[in-house]
XYZ file of C-alpha atoms in Angstrom:
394
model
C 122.165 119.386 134.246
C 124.012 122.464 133.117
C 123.588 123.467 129.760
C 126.581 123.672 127.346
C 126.890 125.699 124.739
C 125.817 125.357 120.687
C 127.055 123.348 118.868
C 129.349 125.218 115.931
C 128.532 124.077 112.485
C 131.517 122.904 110.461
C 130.701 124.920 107.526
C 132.139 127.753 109.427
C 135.747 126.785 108.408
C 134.841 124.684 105.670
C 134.305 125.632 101.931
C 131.966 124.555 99.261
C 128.265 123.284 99.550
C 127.718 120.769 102.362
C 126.302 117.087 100.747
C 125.282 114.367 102.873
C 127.934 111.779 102.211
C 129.969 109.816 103.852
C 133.033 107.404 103.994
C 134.218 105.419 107.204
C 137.912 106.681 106.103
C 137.290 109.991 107.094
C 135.226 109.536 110.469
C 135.988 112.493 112.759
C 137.380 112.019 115.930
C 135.604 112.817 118.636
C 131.958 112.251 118.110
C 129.752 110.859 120.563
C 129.219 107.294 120.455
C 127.313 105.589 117.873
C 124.360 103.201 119.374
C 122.852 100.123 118.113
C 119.939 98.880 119.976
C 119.086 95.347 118.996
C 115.994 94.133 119.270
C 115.749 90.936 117.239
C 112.196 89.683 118.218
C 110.840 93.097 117.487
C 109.236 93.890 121.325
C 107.001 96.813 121.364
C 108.598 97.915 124.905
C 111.833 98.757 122.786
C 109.979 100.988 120.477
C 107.606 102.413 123.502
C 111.013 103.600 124.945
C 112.031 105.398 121.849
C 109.516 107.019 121.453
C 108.852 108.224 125.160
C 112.077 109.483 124.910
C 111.413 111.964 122.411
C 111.580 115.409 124.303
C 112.343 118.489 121.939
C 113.219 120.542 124.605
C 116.156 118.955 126.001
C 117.275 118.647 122.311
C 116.527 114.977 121.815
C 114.491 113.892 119.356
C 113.291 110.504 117.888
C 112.414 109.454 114.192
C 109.676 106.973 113.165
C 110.786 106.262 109.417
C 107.929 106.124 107.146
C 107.257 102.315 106.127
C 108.871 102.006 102.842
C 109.690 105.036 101.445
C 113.217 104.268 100.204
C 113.372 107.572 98.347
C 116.980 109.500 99.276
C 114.994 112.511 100.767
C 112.204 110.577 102.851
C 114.233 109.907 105.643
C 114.988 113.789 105.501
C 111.402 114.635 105.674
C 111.054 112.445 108.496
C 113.824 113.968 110.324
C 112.110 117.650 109.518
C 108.888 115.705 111.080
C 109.879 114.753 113.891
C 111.303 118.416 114.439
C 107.998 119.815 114.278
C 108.778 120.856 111.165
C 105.942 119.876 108.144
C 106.787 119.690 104.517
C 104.019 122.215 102.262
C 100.655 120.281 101.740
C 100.215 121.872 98.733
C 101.720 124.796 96.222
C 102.985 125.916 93.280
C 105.766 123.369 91.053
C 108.311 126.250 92.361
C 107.353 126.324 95.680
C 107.255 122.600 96.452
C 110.245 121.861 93.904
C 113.276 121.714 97.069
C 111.499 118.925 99.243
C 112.203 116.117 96.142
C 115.799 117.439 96.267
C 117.441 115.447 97.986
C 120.631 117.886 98.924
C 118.691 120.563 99.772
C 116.041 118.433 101.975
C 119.197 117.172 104.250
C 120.623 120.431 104.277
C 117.026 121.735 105.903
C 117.771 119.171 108.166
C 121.115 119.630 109.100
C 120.218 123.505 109.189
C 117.190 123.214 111.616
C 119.329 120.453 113.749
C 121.896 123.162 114.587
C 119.611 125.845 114.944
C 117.491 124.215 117.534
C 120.237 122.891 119.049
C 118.931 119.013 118.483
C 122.011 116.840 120.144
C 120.667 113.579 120.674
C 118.460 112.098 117.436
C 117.007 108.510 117.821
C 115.748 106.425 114.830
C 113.280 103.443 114.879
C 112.924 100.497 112.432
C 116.675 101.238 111.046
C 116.630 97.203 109.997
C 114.124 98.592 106.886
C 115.701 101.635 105.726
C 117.905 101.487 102.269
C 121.767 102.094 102.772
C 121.903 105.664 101.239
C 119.524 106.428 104.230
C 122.296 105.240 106.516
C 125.403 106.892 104.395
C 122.671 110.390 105.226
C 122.537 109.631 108.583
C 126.063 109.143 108.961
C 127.007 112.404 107.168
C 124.597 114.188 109.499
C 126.543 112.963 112.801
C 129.552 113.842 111.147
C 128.561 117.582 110.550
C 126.471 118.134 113.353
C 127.911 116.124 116.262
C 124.983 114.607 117.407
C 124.163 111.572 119.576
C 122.809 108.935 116.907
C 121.248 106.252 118.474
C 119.861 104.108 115.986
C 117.131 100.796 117.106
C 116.930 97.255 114.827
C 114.105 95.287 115.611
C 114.888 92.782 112.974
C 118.195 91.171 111.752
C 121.238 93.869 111.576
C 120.863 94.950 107.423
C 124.444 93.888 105.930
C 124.948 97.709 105.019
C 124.683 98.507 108.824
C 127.131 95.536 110.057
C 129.573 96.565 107.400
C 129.478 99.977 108.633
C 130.073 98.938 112.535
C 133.406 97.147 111.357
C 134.624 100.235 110.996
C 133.090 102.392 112.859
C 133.420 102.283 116.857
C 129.745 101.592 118.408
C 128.165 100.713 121.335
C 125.844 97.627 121.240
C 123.057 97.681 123.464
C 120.841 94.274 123.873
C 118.511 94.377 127.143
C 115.507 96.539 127.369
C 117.065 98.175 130.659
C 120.408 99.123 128.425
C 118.218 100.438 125.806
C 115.835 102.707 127.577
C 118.993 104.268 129.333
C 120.471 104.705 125.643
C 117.507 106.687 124.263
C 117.406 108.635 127.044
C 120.790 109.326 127.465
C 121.042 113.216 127.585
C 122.130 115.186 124.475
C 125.794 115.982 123.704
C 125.093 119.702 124.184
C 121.447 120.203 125.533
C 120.160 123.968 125.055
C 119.381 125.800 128.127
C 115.655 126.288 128.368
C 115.883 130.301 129.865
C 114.846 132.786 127.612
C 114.122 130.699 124.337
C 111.238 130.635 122.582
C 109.487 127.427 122.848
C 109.554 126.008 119.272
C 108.450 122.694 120.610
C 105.015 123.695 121.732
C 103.512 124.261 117.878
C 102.335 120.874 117.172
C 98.871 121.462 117.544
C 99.157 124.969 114.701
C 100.455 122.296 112.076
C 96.834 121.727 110.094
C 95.391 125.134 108.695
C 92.131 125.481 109.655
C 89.556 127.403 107.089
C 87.777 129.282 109.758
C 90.864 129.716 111.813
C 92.039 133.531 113.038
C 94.344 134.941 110.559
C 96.616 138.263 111.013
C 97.370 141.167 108.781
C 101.040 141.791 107.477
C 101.996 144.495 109.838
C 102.941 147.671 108.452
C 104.497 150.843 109.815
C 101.273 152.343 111.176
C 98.630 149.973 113.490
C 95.624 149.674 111.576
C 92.212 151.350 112.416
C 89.114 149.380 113.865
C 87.638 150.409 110.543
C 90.412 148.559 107.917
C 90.258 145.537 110.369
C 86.757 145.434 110.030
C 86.597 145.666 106.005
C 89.202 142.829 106.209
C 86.975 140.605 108.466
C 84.077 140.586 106.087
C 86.182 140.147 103.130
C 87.760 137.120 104.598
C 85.096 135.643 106.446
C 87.371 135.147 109.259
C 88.560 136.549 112.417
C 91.521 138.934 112.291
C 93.992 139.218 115.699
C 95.797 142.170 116.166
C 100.120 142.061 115.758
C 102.479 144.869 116.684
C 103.441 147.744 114.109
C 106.435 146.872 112.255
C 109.560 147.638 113.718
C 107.890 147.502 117.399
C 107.600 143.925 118.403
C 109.168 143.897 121.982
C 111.141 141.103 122.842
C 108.769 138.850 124.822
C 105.660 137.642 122.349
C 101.996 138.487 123.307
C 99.034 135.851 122.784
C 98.519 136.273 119.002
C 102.469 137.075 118.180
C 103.346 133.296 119.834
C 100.378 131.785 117.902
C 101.566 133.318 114.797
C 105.308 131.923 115.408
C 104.048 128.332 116.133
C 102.433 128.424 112.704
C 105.625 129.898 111.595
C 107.944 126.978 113.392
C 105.393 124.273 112.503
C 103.781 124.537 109.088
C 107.456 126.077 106.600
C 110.215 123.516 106.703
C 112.437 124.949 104.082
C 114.530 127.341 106.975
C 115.162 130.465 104.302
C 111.438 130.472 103.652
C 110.972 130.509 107.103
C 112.967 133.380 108.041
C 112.054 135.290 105.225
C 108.420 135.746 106.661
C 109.281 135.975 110.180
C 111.489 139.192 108.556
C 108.846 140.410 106.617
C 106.858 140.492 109.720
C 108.526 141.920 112.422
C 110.370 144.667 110.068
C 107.352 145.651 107.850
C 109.809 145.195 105.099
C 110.228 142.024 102.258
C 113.630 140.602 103.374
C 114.664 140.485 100.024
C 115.109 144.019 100.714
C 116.578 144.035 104.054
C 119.877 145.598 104.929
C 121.304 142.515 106.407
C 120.285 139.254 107.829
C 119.832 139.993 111.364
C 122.258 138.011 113.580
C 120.961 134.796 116.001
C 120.560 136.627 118.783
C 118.268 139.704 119.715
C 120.080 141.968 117.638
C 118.721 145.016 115.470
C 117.382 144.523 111.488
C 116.475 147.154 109.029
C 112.717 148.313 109.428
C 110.804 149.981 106.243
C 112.683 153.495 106.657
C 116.044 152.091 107.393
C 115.942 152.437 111.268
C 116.870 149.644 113.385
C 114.577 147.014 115.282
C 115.409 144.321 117.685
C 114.926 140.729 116.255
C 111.841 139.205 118.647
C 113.138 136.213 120.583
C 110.531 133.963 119.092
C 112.506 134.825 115.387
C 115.996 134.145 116.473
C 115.859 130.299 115.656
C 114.239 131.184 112.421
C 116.647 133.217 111.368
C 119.750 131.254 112.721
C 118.505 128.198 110.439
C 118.523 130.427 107.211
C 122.052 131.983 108.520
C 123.071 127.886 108.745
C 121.046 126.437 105.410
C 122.905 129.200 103.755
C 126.601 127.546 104.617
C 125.474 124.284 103.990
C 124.508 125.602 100.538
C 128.052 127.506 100.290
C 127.214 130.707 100.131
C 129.599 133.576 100.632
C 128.842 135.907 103.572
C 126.896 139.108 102.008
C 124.779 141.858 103.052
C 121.423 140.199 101.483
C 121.839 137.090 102.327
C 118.011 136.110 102.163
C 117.708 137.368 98.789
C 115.283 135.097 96.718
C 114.681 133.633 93.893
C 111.383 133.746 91.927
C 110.415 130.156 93.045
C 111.460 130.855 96.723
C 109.192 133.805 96.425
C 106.514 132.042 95.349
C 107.374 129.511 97.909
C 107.329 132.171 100.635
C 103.977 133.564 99.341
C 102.374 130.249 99.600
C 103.935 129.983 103.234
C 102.685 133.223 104.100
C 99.378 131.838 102.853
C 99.512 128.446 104.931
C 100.368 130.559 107.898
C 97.512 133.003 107.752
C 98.896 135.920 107.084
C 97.193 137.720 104.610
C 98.479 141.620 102.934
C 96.148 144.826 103.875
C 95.335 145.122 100.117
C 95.486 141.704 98.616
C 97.460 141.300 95.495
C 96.727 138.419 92.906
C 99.408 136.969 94.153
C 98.394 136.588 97.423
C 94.504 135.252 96.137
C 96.223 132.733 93.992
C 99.847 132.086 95.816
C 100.014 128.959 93.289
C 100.696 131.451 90.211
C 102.994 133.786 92.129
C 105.802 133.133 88.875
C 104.306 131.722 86.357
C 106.773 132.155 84.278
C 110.006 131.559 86.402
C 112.078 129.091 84.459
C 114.022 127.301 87.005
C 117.493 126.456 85.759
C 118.583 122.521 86.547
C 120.312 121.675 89.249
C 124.095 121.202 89.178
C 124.491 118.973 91.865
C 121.629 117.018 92.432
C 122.378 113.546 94.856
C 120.914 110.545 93.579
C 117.389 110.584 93.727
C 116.320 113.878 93.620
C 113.483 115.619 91.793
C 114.814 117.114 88.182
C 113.914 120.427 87.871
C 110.880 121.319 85.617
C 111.404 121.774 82.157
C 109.102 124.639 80.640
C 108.941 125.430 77.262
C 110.230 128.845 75.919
Protein backbone atom coordinates (compact mmCIF):
# COMPACT_ATOMS: atom_id res chain seq x y z
CA UNK A 1 0.00 0.00 0.00
CA UNK A 2 1.69 3.27 -0.81
CA UNK A 3 1.38 5.87 1.55
CA UNK A 4 -0.28 9.22 0.61
CA UNK A 5 0.37 12.19 1.93
CA UNK A 6 -1.19 14.29 5.23
CA UNK A 7 -4.02 15.21 5.34
CA UNK A 8 -4.23 19.38 5.27
CA UNK A 9 -6.32 20.79 8.00
CA UNK A 10 -9.03 23.18 6.84
CA UNK A 11 -8.17 25.79 9.25
CA UNK A 12 -5.39 26.61 6.95
CA UNK A 13 -7.71 28.73 4.69
CA UNK A 14 -10.34 29.13 7.07
CA UNK A 15 -10.82 31.92 9.74
CA UNK A 16 -12.10 32.02 13.22
CA UNK A 17 -11.99 29.26 16.01
CA UNK A 18 -12.91 25.78 14.76
CA UNK A 19 -16.33 24.35 16.88
CA UNK A 20 -17.56 21.00 16.42
CA UNK A 21 -20.86 21.58 14.71
CA UNK A 22 -22.54 20.53 12.11
CA UNK A 23 -25.50 20.85 9.59
CA UNK A 24 -26.33 18.26 6.71
CA UNK A 25 -26.76 21.58 4.42
CA UNK A 26 -23.31 22.19 4.31
CA UNK A 27 -21.77 18.54 3.93
CA UNK A 28 -18.53 18.79 1.93
CA UNK A 29 -18.12 17.08 -1.09
CA UNK A 30 -15.84 14.66 -1.30
CA UNK A 31 -15.44 12.84 1.93
CA UNK A 32 -15.04 9.30 2.21
CA UNK A 33 -18.02 7.34 2.72
CA UNK A 34 -19.95 7.30 5.80
CA UNK A 35 -20.56 3.54 7.26
CA UNK A 36 -23.28 2.11 9.24
CA UNK A 37 -22.76 -1.32 10.45
CA UNK A 38 -25.97 -2.82 11.73
CA UNK A 39 -25.99 -5.22 14.04
CA UNK A 40 -29.50 -5.51 15.47
CA UNK A 41 -29.14 -8.67 17.72
CA UNK A 42 -26.05 -7.19 19.23
CA UNK A 43 -23.38 -10.31 18.20
CA UNK A 44 -20.15 -10.06 19.95
CA UNK A 45 -18.29 -11.15 16.54
CA UNK A 46 -19.35 -7.57 15.23
CA UNK A 47 -17.76 -5.84 18.09
CA UNK A 48 -14.62 -8.48 18.16
CA UNK A 49 -14.04 -7.12 14.56
CA UNK A 50 -13.99 -3.55 15.61
CA UNK A 51 -11.99 -3.79 17.85
CA UNK A 52 -9.29 -6.13 16.14
CA UNK A 53 -9.25 -3.65 13.71
CA UNK A 54 -7.87 -1.03 15.74
CA UNK A 55 -4.18 -0.57 14.45
CA UNK A 56 -2.65 2.99 15.26
CA UNK A 57 -0.09 2.60 12.94
CA UNK A 58 -1.80 2.39 9.76
CA UNK A 59 -3.85 5.39 11.09
CA UNK A 60 -7.01 3.54 12.00
CA UNK A 61 -8.31 3.65 15.11
CA UNK A 62 -11.47 2.38 16.97
CA UNK A 63 -13.57 3.98 19.90
CA UNK A 64 -15.31 2.04 22.71
CA UNK A 65 -17.73 4.88 24.09
CA UNK A 66 -17.88 4.90 27.73
CA UNK A 67 -21.39 3.38 28.90
CA UNK A 68 -23.43 6.36 29.59
CA UNK A 69 -21.58 9.25 29.77
CA UNK A 70 -23.79 11.58 27.70
CA UNK A 71 -21.68 14.58 28.68
CA UNK A 72 -20.72 16.77 25.24
CA UNK A 73 -16.92 16.18 25.91
CA UNK A 74 -16.96 12.32 26.89
CA UNK A 75 -17.06 11.10 23.59
CA UNK A 76 -13.96 13.51 23.06
CA UNK A 77 -12.08 11.93 25.82
CA UNK A 78 -12.78 8.70 24.40
CA UNK A 79 -11.57 9.63 21.08
CA UNK A 80 -8.17 11.10 22.92
CA UNK A 81 -8.29 7.38 24.56
CA UNK A 82 -8.31 5.47 22.08
CA UNK A 83 -5.34 7.63 20.60
CA UNK A 84 -3.19 6.71 23.33
CA UNK A 85 -3.74 9.79 24.58
CA UNK A 86 -4.92 9.93 28.67
CA UNK A 87 -6.76 12.81 30.18
CA UNK A 88 -4.61 14.17 33.74
CA UNK A 89 -5.49 11.82 36.74
CA UNK A 90 -5.15 14.47 38.90
CA UNK A 91 -4.04 18.44 39.20
CA UNK A 92 -4.59 21.70 39.96
CA UNK A 93 -8.51 23.46 39.09
CA UNK A 94 -6.25 25.29 36.26
CA UNK A 95 -4.60 22.52 35.02
CA UNK A 96 -7.51 20.10 34.65
CA UNK A 97 -10.05 23.07 33.80
CA UNK A 98 -9.84 22.38 29.48
CA UNK A 99 -10.89 18.56 29.60
CA UNK A 100 -14.76 19.71 30.91
CA UNK A 101 -14.63 22.15 27.96
CA UNK A 102 -16.19 20.84 25.62
CA UNK A 103 -14.65 23.05 22.50
CA UNK A 104 -11.41 22.76 23.53
CA UNK A 105 -11.61 18.80 24.33
CA UNK A 106 -12.76 18.24 20.44
CA UNK A 107 -10.34 20.57 19.27
CA UNK A 108 -7.49 18.20 21.16
CA UNK A 109 -9.06 15.75 19.21
CA UNK A 110 -9.30 17.08 15.98
CA UNK A 111 -5.62 18.45 16.63
CA UNK A 112 -4.02 15.04 17.58
CA UNK A 113 -6.23 13.31 14.60
CA UNK A 114 -4.31 15.40 12.04
CA UNK A 115 -1.15 15.28 13.64
CA UNK A 116 -0.93 11.57 13.78
CA UNK A 117 -2.31 11.30 10.68
CA UNK A 118 -5.52 9.10 12.08
CA UNK A 119 -7.68 8.48 8.63
CA UNK A 120 -9.91 5.81 9.39
CA UNK A 121 -11.81 6.18 13.11
CA UNK A 122 -14.34 3.39 14.05
CA UNK A 123 -16.95 3.79 16.86
CA UNK A 124 -18.79 0.99 18.82
CA UNK A 125 -22.21 1.06 20.58
CA UNK A 126 -23.22 4.35 18.42
CA UNK A 127 -27.13 3.08 19.10
CA UNK A 128 -26.39 4.61 22.97
CA UNK A 129 -24.67 7.74 22.40
CA UNK A 130 -26.80 11.23 22.72
CA UNK A 131 -27.23 13.20 19.34
CA UNK A 132 -24.77 16.09 20.14
CA UNK A 133 -22.22 13.14 20.23
CA UNK A 134 -23.19 12.41 16.65
CA UNK A 135 -23.51 16.33 15.44
CA UNK A 136 -19.32 16.04 17.11
CA UNK A 137 -18.63 13.26 15.19
CA UNK A 138 -19.96 14.60 12.15
CA UNK A 139 -18.11 17.95 12.47
CA UNK A 140 -14.92 15.94 12.98
CA UNK A 141 -15.28 14.06 9.44
CA UNK A 142 -16.06 17.22 8.03
CA UNK A 143 -12.74 18.95 9.17
CA UNK A 144 -10.54 16.18 9.15
CA UNK A 145 -11.58 13.92 6.25
CA UNK A 146 -11.58 10.85 7.91
CA UNK A 147 -13.13 7.41 7.27
CA UNK A 148 -16.07 7.27 9.97
CA UNK A 149 -17.32 4.04 10.28
CA UNK A 150 -19.75 3.99 12.89
CA UNK A 151 -21.38 0.16 14.41
CA UNK A 152 -25.29 -0.10 15.96
CA UNK A 153 -25.85 -3.10 17.75
CA UNK A 154 -29.30 -2.08 18.72
CA UNK A 155 -32.17 -0.30 16.82
CA UNK A 156 -30.80 2.75 14.49
CA UNK A 157 -31.37 5.97 17.28
CA UNK A 158 -33.94 8.36 15.33
CA UNK A 159 -31.12 11.14 15.46
CA UNK A 160 -28.86 8.74 13.38
CA UNK A 161 -31.70 7.70 10.69
CA UNK A 162 -32.57 11.34 10.34
CA UNK A 163 -29.09 12.11 9.66
CA UNK A 164 -28.65 9.19 6.84
CA UNK A 165 -31.67 10.87 4.89
CA UNK A 166 -29.48 13.28 4.13
CA UNK A 167 -26.42 12.24 4.22
CA UNK A 168 -25.05 9.58 1.55
CA UNK A 169 -23.95 6.24 3.55
CA UNK A 170 -23.09 2.94 3.06
CA UNK A 171 -25.13 0.27 4.98
CA UNK A 172 -23.38 -2.70 5.86
CA UNK A 173 -25.52 -5.82 7.40
CA UNK A 174 -23.46 -9.27 7.29
CA UNK A 175 -20.59 -9.93 9.54
CA UNK A 176 -18.34 -10.60 6.31
CA UNK A 177 -19.39 -6.83 4.98
CA UNK A 178 -18.61 -5.51 8.30
CA UNK A 179 -15.23 -6.87 9.13
CA UNK A 180 -14.13 -5.67 5.55
CA UNK A 181 -15.64 -2.12 6.59
CA UNK A 182 -13.56 -1.73 9.78
CA UNK A 183 -10.75 -2.76 8.18
CA UNK A 184 -11.00 -0.95 5.22
CA UNK A 185 -7.64 1.01 4.93
CA UNK A 186 -7.46 4.72 5.93
CA UNK A 187 -8.17 7.56 3.46
CA UNK A 188 -4.53 8.69 3.72
CA UNK A 189 -2.48 6.09 5.82
CA UNK A 190 1.00 7.60 7.12
CA UNK A 191 4.03 5.96 5.88
CA UNK A 192 5.66 4.08 8.71
CA UNK A 193 9.67 5.13 7.61
CA UNK A 194 11.26 7.38 9.79
CA UNK A 195 8.38 8.26 12.35
CA UNK A 196 8.50 7.94 15.71
CA UNK A 197 6.34 5.26 16.95
CA UNK A 198 3.68 7.09 19.06
CA UNK A 199 1.65 3.95 19.15
CA UNK A 200 3.99 1.87 21.21
CA UNK A 201 3.42 4.04 24.73
CA UNK A 202 0.55 2.25 26.11
CA UNK A 203 2.24 0.47 28.65
CA UNK A 204 4.10 4.32 30.12
CA UNK A 205 0.36 5.52 30.67
CA UNK A 206 0.17 4.72 34.76
CA UNK A 207 3.02 6.62 36.74
CA UNK A 208 4.67 4.42 38.76
CA UNK A 209 6.12 5.80 42.36
CA UNK A 210 9.33 3.94 42.16
CA UNK A 211 9.58 4.33 38.46
CA UNK A 212 13.03 5.97 36.77
CA UNK A 213 12.60 9.60 36.42
CA UNK A 214 14.99 12.10 34.32
CA UNK A 215 16.42 15.48 35.05
CA UNK A 216 15.36 18.61 32.90
CA UNK A 217 18.35 18.80 30.70
CA UNK A 218 20.29 21.82 30.77
CA UNK A 219 23.12 23.25 28.70
CA UNK A 220 25.92 21.35 30.45
CA UNK A 221 25.55 17.19 31.17
CA UNK A 222 25.44 16.81 34.73
CA UNK A 223 28.25 15.26 36.94
CA UNK A 224 28.03 11.66 38.55
CA UNK A 225 28.07 13.71 41.72
CA UNK A 226 24.60 16.08 41.09
CA UNK A 227 22.97 12.81 39.75
CA UNK A 228 23.80 11.16 42.75
CA UNK A 229 22.48 13.99 45.30
CA UNK A 230 19.31 13.82 43.11
CA UNK A 231 18.92 9.99 43.54
CA UNK A 232 18.84 10.12 47.28
CA UNK A 233 16.67 13.06 47.39
CA UNK A 234 14.14 11.38 45.25
CA UNK A 235 14.37 7.97 46.27
CA UNK A 236 14.36 6.96 42.76
CA UNK A 237 16.46 6.07 39.91
CA UNK A 238 17.60 8.88 37.61
CA UNK A 239 18.44 7.94 33.59
CA UNK A 240 20.65 10.01 31.85
CA UNK A 241 19.11 12.50 28.65
CA UNK A 242 21.21 14.47 26.20
CA UNK A 243 22.42 18.18 26.97
CA UNK A 244 20.04 20.61 25.70
CA UNK A 245 20.34 21.60 22.32
CA UNK A 246 22.16 18.10 21.44
CA UNK A 247 19.53 15.49 21.08
CA UNK A 248 20.43 13.80 17.67
CA UNK A 249 17.75 12.86 15.59
CA UNK A 250 17.27 9.13 16.30
CA UNK A 251 16.18 8.63 20.27
CA UNK A 252 18.38 6.47 22.62
CA UNK A 253 16.77 3.99 25.31
CA UNK A 254 15.81 6.56 27.99
CA UNK A 255 15.01 9.59 25.33
CA UNK A 256 12.10 7.04 23.65
CA UNK A 257 10.92 6.09 27.19
CA UNK A 258 10.69 9.62 28.10
CA UNK A 259 8.59 10.47 24.75
CA UNK A 260 6.13 7.54 25.34
CA UNK A 261 5.35 9.13 28.69
CA UNK A 262 5.24 12.29 26.80
CA UNK A 263 2.71 10.82 23.88
CA UNK A 264 0.77 8.77 26.46
CA UNK A 265 0.15 10.44 29.81
CA UNK A 266 -0.58 14.85 28.37
CA UNK A 267 -3.60 14.96 26.11
CA UNK A 268 -4.04 18.65 25.91
CA UNK A 269 -1.45 18.91 22.49
CA UNK A 270 0.04 22.64 23.58
CA UNK A 271 0.90 21.14 26.95
CA UNK A 272 2.42 18.52 25.24
CA UNK A 273 4.69 20.32 23.07
CA UNK A 274 5.53 22.74 25.49
CA UNK A 275 7.57 20.07 27.52
CA UNK A 276 8.89 18.18 24.72
CA UNK A 277 10.40 22.05 23.92
CA UNK A 278 11.49 22.61 27.19
CA UNK A 279 13.37 19.45 26.91
CA UNK A 280 15.17 19.15 23.95
CA UNK A 281 16.09 23.10 23.88
CA UNK A 282 16.98 23.55 27.62
CA UNK A 283 14.77 26.53 27.32
CA UNK A 284 10.78 27.16 28.71
CA UNK A 285 8.96 27.47 25.32
CA UNK A 286 7.24 30.28 26.52
CA UNK A 287 10.45 31.77 25.73
CA UNK A 288 11.33 30.22 22.55
CA UNK A 289 12.05 32.11 19.38
CA UNK A 290 9.52 30.31 17.36
CA UNK A 291 7.54 27.18 17.33
CA UNK A 292 9.70 24.85 15.56
CA UNK A 293 8.11 23.60 12.30
CA UNK A 294 6.65 19.65 11.89
CA UNK A 295 9.45 18.41 10.53
CA UNK A 296 13.18 18.07 11.78
CA UNK A 297 13.79 21.58 11.58
CA UNK A 298 16.01 23.88 13.96
CA UNK A 299 14.42 25.71 17.43
CA UNK A 300 16.02 28.24 19.62
CA UNK A 301 18.31 26.57 22.38
CA UNK A 302 19.09 28.61 25.82
CA UNK A 303 21.75 31.03 24.05
CA UNK A 304 19.81 31.58 20.93
CA UNK A 305 21.66 29.00 18.68
CA UNK A 306 19.77 26.64 16.68
CA UNK A 307 18.91 22.83 17.37
CA UNK A 308 17.26 20.26 15.27
CA UNK A 309 13.72 19.24 16.53
CA UNK A 310 14.25 15.21 17.56
CA UNK A 311 12.01 13.07 15.37
CA UNK A 312 10.25 11.64 18.36
CA UNK A 313 8.96 15.67 19.01
CA UNK A 314 7.75 16.41 15.57
CA UNK A 315 4.12 15.01 16.19
CA UNK A 316 4.11 16.85 19.43
CA UNK A 317 4.75 19.85 18.13
CA UNK A 318 2.64 19.56 14.84
CA UNK A 319 -0.54 19.00 17.22
CA UNK A 320 0.14 22.35 19.15
CA UNK A 321 0.95 24.05 15.53
CA UNK A 322 -2.83 22.41 14.60
CA UNK A 323 -4.79 22.96 18.23
CA UNK A 324 -3.59 26.44 17.73
CA UNK A 325 -5.80 26.96 14.27
CA UNK A 326 -8.55 25.20 15.56
CA UNK A 327 -8.46 27.75 18.41
CA UNK A 328 -7.96 30.71 15.72
CA UNK A 329 -4.98 31.96 16.47
CA UNK A 330 -3.00 34.27 14.25
CA UNK A 331 0.40 32.97 13.08
CA UNK A 332 3.16 34.62 15.56
CA UNK A 333 6.59 34.14 16.61
CA UNK A 334 5.54 32.66 20.24
CA UNK A 335 3.04 30.76 19.41
CA UNK A 336 3.27 28.39 22.57
CA UNK A 337 3.13 31.20 24.84
CA UNK A 338 1.07 30.26 28.03
CA UNK A 339 -1.13 31.19 30.22
CA UNK A 340 -0.81 30.89 34.04
CA UNK A 341 -3.21 27.84 34.15
CA UNK A 342 -1.48 26.17 31.10
CA UNK A 343 1.65 26.64 33.08
CA UNK A 344 0.50 25.12 35.87
CA UNK A 345 -0.96 22.55 33.65
CA UNK A 346 2.43 21.93 32.04
CA UNK A 347 4.14 21.77 35.49
CA UNK A 348 1.84 19.12 36.62
CA UNK A 349 2.56 17.27 33.19
CA UNK A 350 6.09 17.61 33.65
CA UNK A 351 5.38 16.07 37.05
CA UNK A 352 3.20 13.02 35.70
CA UNK A 353 5.95 12.44 33.23
CA UNK A 354 8.87 12.25 35.58
CA UNK A 355 10.74 14.88 34.87
CA UNK A 356 11.85 16.60 37.71
CA UNK A 357 14.20 20.35 37.68
CA UNK A 358 18.06 20.06 38.96
CA UNK A 359 17.09 22.39 41.87
CA UNK A 360 13.48 21.84 42.67
CA UNK A 361 11.32 24.84 42.98
CA UNK A 362 8.02 24.84 45.13
CA UNK A 363 6.44 24.66 42.24
CA UNK A 364 7.69 21.67 41.09
CA UNK A 365 7.19 19.87 44.97
CA UNK A 366 3.64 21.03 44.90
CA UNK A 367 2.71 21.33 40.91
CA UNK A 368 -1.05 21.64 42.31
CA UNK A 369 -0.29 25.37 43.61
CA UNK A 370 1.81 26.38 40.61
CA UNK A 371 -0.87 29.79 40.33
CA UNK A 372 -2.63 30.07 43.05
CA UNK A 373 -3.81 33.02 42.33
CA UNK A 374 -4.46 32.94 38.47
CA UNK A 375 -7.99 34.16 38.00
CA UNK A 376 -9.13 32.53 34.92
CA UNK A 377 -11.39 34.79 32.90
CA UNK A 378 -14.84 32.88 31.57
CA UNK A 379 -15.04 31.48 28.57
CA UNK A 380 -16.61 33.28 25.59
CA UNK A 381 -17.62 30.52 23.67
CA UNK A 382 -18.24 27.66 25.62
CA UNK A 383 -20.54 24.66 23.57
CA UNK A 384 -23.21 23.31 25.52
CA UNK A 385 -22.07 21.38 28.25
CA UNK A 386 -18.92 22.52 29.15
CA UNK A 387 -17.27 23.16 32.51
CA UNK A 388 -17.78 27.11 33.62
CA UNK A 389 -14.75 28.48 34.51
CA UNK A 390 -13.95 28.91 38.29
CA UNK A 391 -15.06 31.81 39.95
CA UNK A 392 -12.47 33.07 42.69
CA UNK A 393 -13.05 35.73 44.85
CA UNK A 394 -10.99 39.02 44.62
Amino acid sequence: MMPMPRPAAVTETTTGAWRPTWSPGHTRPGLPSLTVVHDPHDDYAFMAAALAAHTPALGRITVHPTPVASAPAALAHDLLRSMGKHLPLAGSEDGTYWTGNTETAWRAVAAWILALRIGHVVVTRTHRISARHFEHLFALRELTKIRLTLLCHGPLPPVLAAALAVLPYEAVHSLAAARRAVAAPAPAPPPCAGRFAWWEAGEQFLPDEGEPCFLLPTRRTPGRGHIEAVVRRLGRAVLPLPAAGRFPPEPDEHTTLLAHRLHARIAHPVHAAALAARIFTGRPAAQLQQLPAAKAAPARTTRGRECQTPFWAVDLIEAARRFGQLEGREPSARPLRLSPWDQAAVTEAAHTCGVVEHQPSRSSRHPAAATPRSPRPAATHRGAGSTPAPNRAA
